[in-house]
């Protein structure tokens, strides 16, 4: 019966923890192979078309299954009469183990969702662009216009991560984005809000980094304020992490 099966299999549920811990690494390895090995990429695409599913979806199935076990046990325990003490106790043991593993899954899946977000952004760019990193979190995306060296305004997509700012230009041929200069958020990174707008509908922000400086213009004041608040928080977190309490163009002062 179900009770006996779960009791016998409960000890093997612990193996799911190892699978969950390695899930993100498996996704990263898959993306790396697809990017570097053309024959592997073609094989994956061919098999995915045959099974009408993606490799990523298949890799997540074992994790989803353990969550369904928890729901199943909850329903069985609720339907088991209180007088069947031994049965309820056996089910409760399995339920406690499943609950512990599910808690671990929920924590791991939070990190897994972050990986998926960054991989999705990565796929928006042409060429071999690698944005995924163990420490990196995606924060915010905004559509802006950037002032060129000739004074023209050109559309750009801004992507703010916890440790860098990336922007891209639409490629007219591929309909994807061409990566421009990634701007690392470090002790030299700064943002200036005291820029005179050209008109009531202009919402400029000046961004200075070690790699390059640029002026960007947001669609609305709300967009600009949201972006600046998020960027200021990233700057503060990075300065705290890298251990600098002061900065200036051309140098840094260490604690």
Coordinates of C-alpha atoms in Angstrom, one line a residue:
X1 CA 0.0 0.0 0.0
X2 CA 0.9 3.7 -0.2
X3 CA 1.9 3.8 3.5
X4 CA 4.3 0.9 3.2
X5 CA 5.8 2.2 0.0
X6 CA 6.5 5.6 1.4
X7 CA 8.0 4.1 4.6
X8 CA 10.3 1.9 2.5
X9 CA 11.3 4.7 0.1
X10 CA 11.6 7.5 2.6
X11 CA 15.3 7.0 3.2
X12 CA 16.0 7.4 -0.6
X13 CA 14.3 10.8 -0.7
X14 CA 17.4 12.3 0.8
X15 CA 19.1 11.8 -2.6
X16 CA 16.9 14.6 -4.0
X17 CA 18.9 17.1 -2.0
X18 CA 22.0 16.3 -4.0
X19 CA 20.1 16.6 -7.2
X20 CA 18.7 20.0 -6.2
X21 CA 22.1 21.3 -5.2
X22 CA 23.5 20.3 -8.6
X23 CA 20.5 21.5 -10.6
X24 CA 21.8 25.0 -11.2
X25 CA 25.3 23.6 -12.2
X26 CA 23.6 21.3 -14.6
X27 CA 21.7 24.2 -16.3
X28 CA 25.0 26.2 -16.5
X29 CA 26.8 23.2 -18.0
X30 CA 24.0 22.7 -20.5
X31 CA 24.2 26.3 -21.6
X32 CA 27.9 26.2 -21.9
X33 CA 27.9 23.1 -24.1
X34 CA 25.2 24.5 -26.3
X35 CA 27.2 27.6 -26.8
X36 CA 30.6 25.9 -27.4
X37 CA 29.6 22.7 -29.2
X38 CA 27.7 23.1 -32.4
X39 CA 27.1 19.4 -32.7
X40 CA 25.7 19.2 -29.2
X41 CA 23.5 22.2 -29.8
X42 CA 22.0 20.6 -33.0
X43 CA 21.5 17.3 -31.2
X44 CA 19.6 19.0 -28.3
X45 CA 17.4 20.9 -30.7
X46 CA 16.6 17.8 -32.7
X47 CA 15.7 15.7 -29.6
X48 CA 13.6 18.6 -28.1
X49 CA 11.6 18.8 -31.3
X50 CA 11.0 15.0 -31.1
X51 CA 9.8 15.0 -27.5
X52 CA 8.0 18.3 -27.8
X53 CA 9.8 19.5 -24.6
X54 CA 13.0 21.2 -23.5
X55 CA 15.9 19.6 -21.7
X56 CA 15.5 22.3 -18.9
X57 CA 11.8 21.1 -18.4
X58 CA 13.0 17.5 -18.1
X59 CA 15.7 18.4 -15.6
X60 CA 13.1 20.1 -13.3
X61 CA 10.7 17.1 -13.3
X62 CA 12.3 15.3 -10.3
X63 CA 12.1 18.4 -8.2
X64 CA 8.4 18.9 -9.1
X65 CA 7.7 15.3 -8.3
X66 CA 8.9 15.6 -4.7
X67 CA 6.6 18.6 -4.2
X68 CA 3.7 16.5 -5.5
X69 CA 4.6 13.7 -3.0
X70 CA 4.1 16.3 -0.2
X71 CA 0.6 17.2 -1.4
X72 CA -0.3 13.5 -1.8
X73 CA 0.8 12.7 1.8
X74 CA -1.1 15.7 3.2
X75 CA -4.3 14.4 1.6
X76 CA -3.7 10.8 2.7
X77 CA -3.0 11.8 6.3
X78 CA -6.1 14.0 6.4
X79 CA -8.2 11.1 5.1
X80 CA -6.8 8.5 7.5
X81 CA -8.9 7.9 10.6
X82 CA -7.3 8.9 14.0
X83 CA -7.7 5.3 15.3
X84 CA -5.3 4.0 12.7
X85 CA -2.4 5.3 14.8
X86 CA 0.4 3.2 13.3
X87 CA -0.5 4.1 9.8
X88 CA -0.8 7.8 10.6
X89 CA 2.6 7.6 12.4
X90 CA 4.3 6.0 9.5
X91 CA 2.8 8.5 7.1
X92 CA 3.9 11.4 9.4
X93 CA 7.5 10.2 9.4
X94 CA 7.5 10.3 5.6
X95 CA 5.7 13.6 5.6
X96 CA 8.3 15.2 7.9
X97 CA 11.1 14.0 5.7
X98 CA 9.3 15.2 2.5
X99 CA 8.6 18.6 4.2
X100 CA 12.3 19.0 5.0
X101 CA 13.3 18.3 1.4
X102 CA 10.5 20.6 0.1
X103 CA 11.8 23.4 2.3
X104 CA 15.3 22.8 0.8
X105 CA 13.7 22.8 -2.7
X106 CA 12.0 26.2 -2.1
X107 CA 15.2 27.8 -1.1
X108 CA 17.1 26.3 -4.1
X109 CA 14.4 27.2 -6.5
X110 CA 14.6 30.8 -5.5
X111 CA 18.2 30.7 -6.7
X112 CA 17.2 28.7 -9.7
X113 CA 14.7 31.3 -10.8
X114 CA 17.5 33.9 -10.7
X115 CA 19.6 31.7 -13.0
X116 CA 16.7 31.4 -15.5
X117 CA 16.2 35.2 -15.5
X118 CA 19.8 35.8 -16.4
X119 CA 19.9 33.1 -19.0
X120 CA 16.8 34.6 -20.6
X121 CA 18.5 38.1 -20.7
X122 CA 21.6 36.5 -22.1
X123 CA 19.6 35.0 -25.0
X124 CA 18.5 38.5 -26.0
X125 CA 22.0 39.3 -27.2
X126 CA 23.8 38.2 -30.3
X127 CA 27.2 36.5 -30.2
X128 CA 28.8 34.6 -27.3
X129 CA 27.6 36.8 -24.4
X130 CA 28.0 35.3 -20.9
X131 CA 26.2 37.2 -18.2
X132 CA 25.7 34.2 -15.8
X133 CA 27.9 34.3 -12.7
X134 CA 27.4 32.6 -9.3
X135 CA 27.3 35.9 -7.4
X136 CA 25.2 37.9 -9.9
X137 CA 21.6 38.9 -9.5
X138 CA 19.4 40.6 -12.0
X139 CA 17.8 43.8 -10.6
X140 CA 16.0 45.9 -13.3
X141 CA 15.6 46.5 -17.0
X142 CA 14.7 49.9 -18.6
X143 CA 14.3 51.2 -22.1
X144 CA 16.2 54.5 -22.5
X145 CA 17.8 56.8 -25.0
X146 CA 21.6 57.4 -24.9
X147 CA 23.4 60.5 -26.0
X148 CA 26.0 59.7 -28.6
X149 CA 29.4 61.5 -29.0
X150 CA 27.7 63.5 -31.8
X151 CA 24.8 64.6 -29.5
X152 CA 22.2 62.3 -31.1
X153 CA 19.8 60.3 -29.0
X154 CA 19.7 56.5 -29.8
X155 CA 17.5 53.8 -28.2
X156 CA 19.2 51.4 -25.8
X157 CA 18.1 48.6 -23.4
X158 CA 19.6 48.9 -19.9
X159 CA 20.0 45.9 -17.7
X160 CA 21.1 46.4 -14.1
X161 CA 22.7 43.6 -12.3
X162 CA 24.0 43.5 -8.7
X163 CA 27.6 44.0 -9.8
X164 CA 27.4 45.7 -13.3
X165 CA 25.3 47.7 -15.7
X166 CA 24.9 46.3 -19.3
X167 CA 23.3 48.0 -22.2
X168 CA 22.5 46.9 -25.8
X169 CA 21.5 48.3 -29.1
X170 CA 18.9 46.6 -31.4
X171 CA 20.5 44.7 -34.2
X172 CA 18.4 45.4 -37.4
X173 CA 19.4 42.1 -39.0
X174 CA 19.0 39.6 -36.1
X175 CA 16.4 41.6 -34.2
X176 CA 18.5 40.8 -31.1
X177 CA 20.6 43.2 -29.0
X178 CA 24.3 43.9 -29.7
X179 CA 26.2 44.1 -26.4
X180 CA 27.9 47.5 -25.7
X181 CA 30.4 48.1 -23.0
X182 CA 29.5 46.4 -19.7
X183 CA 30.1 48.8 -16.8
X184 CA 31.3 47.2 -13.6
X185 CA 30.0 48.7 -10.4
X186 CA 33.1 49.3 -8.3
X187 CA 34.7 52.1 -6.2
X188 CA 34.9 54.4 -9.3
X189 CA 31.3 54.0 -10.4
X190 CA 29.0 56.9 -9.8
X191 CA 25.7 58.4 -10.9
X192 CA 24.8 62.1 -11.1
X193 CA 21.2 63.4 -11.0
X194 CA 21.9 67.1 -11.2
X195 CA 21.7 67.2 -15.0
X196 CA 19.7 70.0 -16.6
X197 CA 16.9 68.5 -18.8
X198 CA 16.4 69.7 -22.3
X199 CA 12.6 70.0 -21.7
X200 CA 9.7 68.9 -19.5
X201 CA 9.7 65.4 -21.1
X202 CA 13.5 64.9 -20.7
X203 CA 14.6 62.8 -17.7
X204 CA 18.4 62.5 -17.9
X205 CA 20.9 60.7 -15.7
X206 CA 24.7 60.8 -16.0
X207 CA 26.5 57.5 -15.3
X208 CA 30.3 57.4 -14.9
X209 CA 32.4 54.2 -14.6
X210 CA 35.9 53.1 -15.0
X211 CA 35.3 51.9 -18.5
X212 CA 33.3 54.8 -19.9
X213 CA 30.8 57.6 -19.1
X214 CA 27.3 58.1 -20.6
X215 CA 24.2 60.2 -20.5
X216 CA 20.9 58.3 -20.6
X217 CA 17.4 59.7 -20.9
X218 CA 14.4 57.9 -19.4
X219 CA 10.8 57.8 -20.6
X220 CA 9.4 59.2 -17.4
X221 CA 10.5 60.6 -14.0
X222 CA 9.0 57.5 -12.4
X223 CA 11.3 55.3 -14.6
X224 CA 14.3 57.4 -13.8
X225 CA 13.6 57.5 -10.0
X226 CA 13.0 53.7 -9.9
X227 CA 16.3 53.0 -11.7
X228 CA 18.3 55.5 -9.7
X229 CA 17.1 54.1 -6.4
X230 CA 18.0 50.5 -7.5
X231 CA 21.4 51.6 -8.9
X232 CA 22.2 53.6 -5.7
X233 CA 21.5 50.5 -3.7
X234 CA 23.7 48.3 -5.9
X235 CA 26.5 50.9 -5.7
X236 CA 26.3 51.0 -1.9
X237 CA 26.3 47.2 -1.6
X238 CA 29.3 46.8 -3.9
X239 CA 31.3 49.4 -2.1
X240 CA 30.6 47.7 1.2
X241 CA 31.5 44.3 -0.3
X242 CA 34.8 45.4 -1.9
X243 CA 35.8 47.2 1.2
X244 CA 36.2 50.8 0.0
X245 CA 34.9 53.8 2.0
X246 CA 35.8 56.5 -0.5
X247 CA 36.3 56.9 -4.2
X248 CA 37.3 59.4 -6.8
X249 CA 38.2 59.5 -10.5
X250 CA 41.7 58.1 -10.8
X251 CA 42.0 56.4 -7.5
X252 CA 40.4 54.7 -4.5
X253 CA 41.0 55.0 -0.8
X254 CA 41.1 51.7 1.1
X255 CA 39.7 51.2 4.6

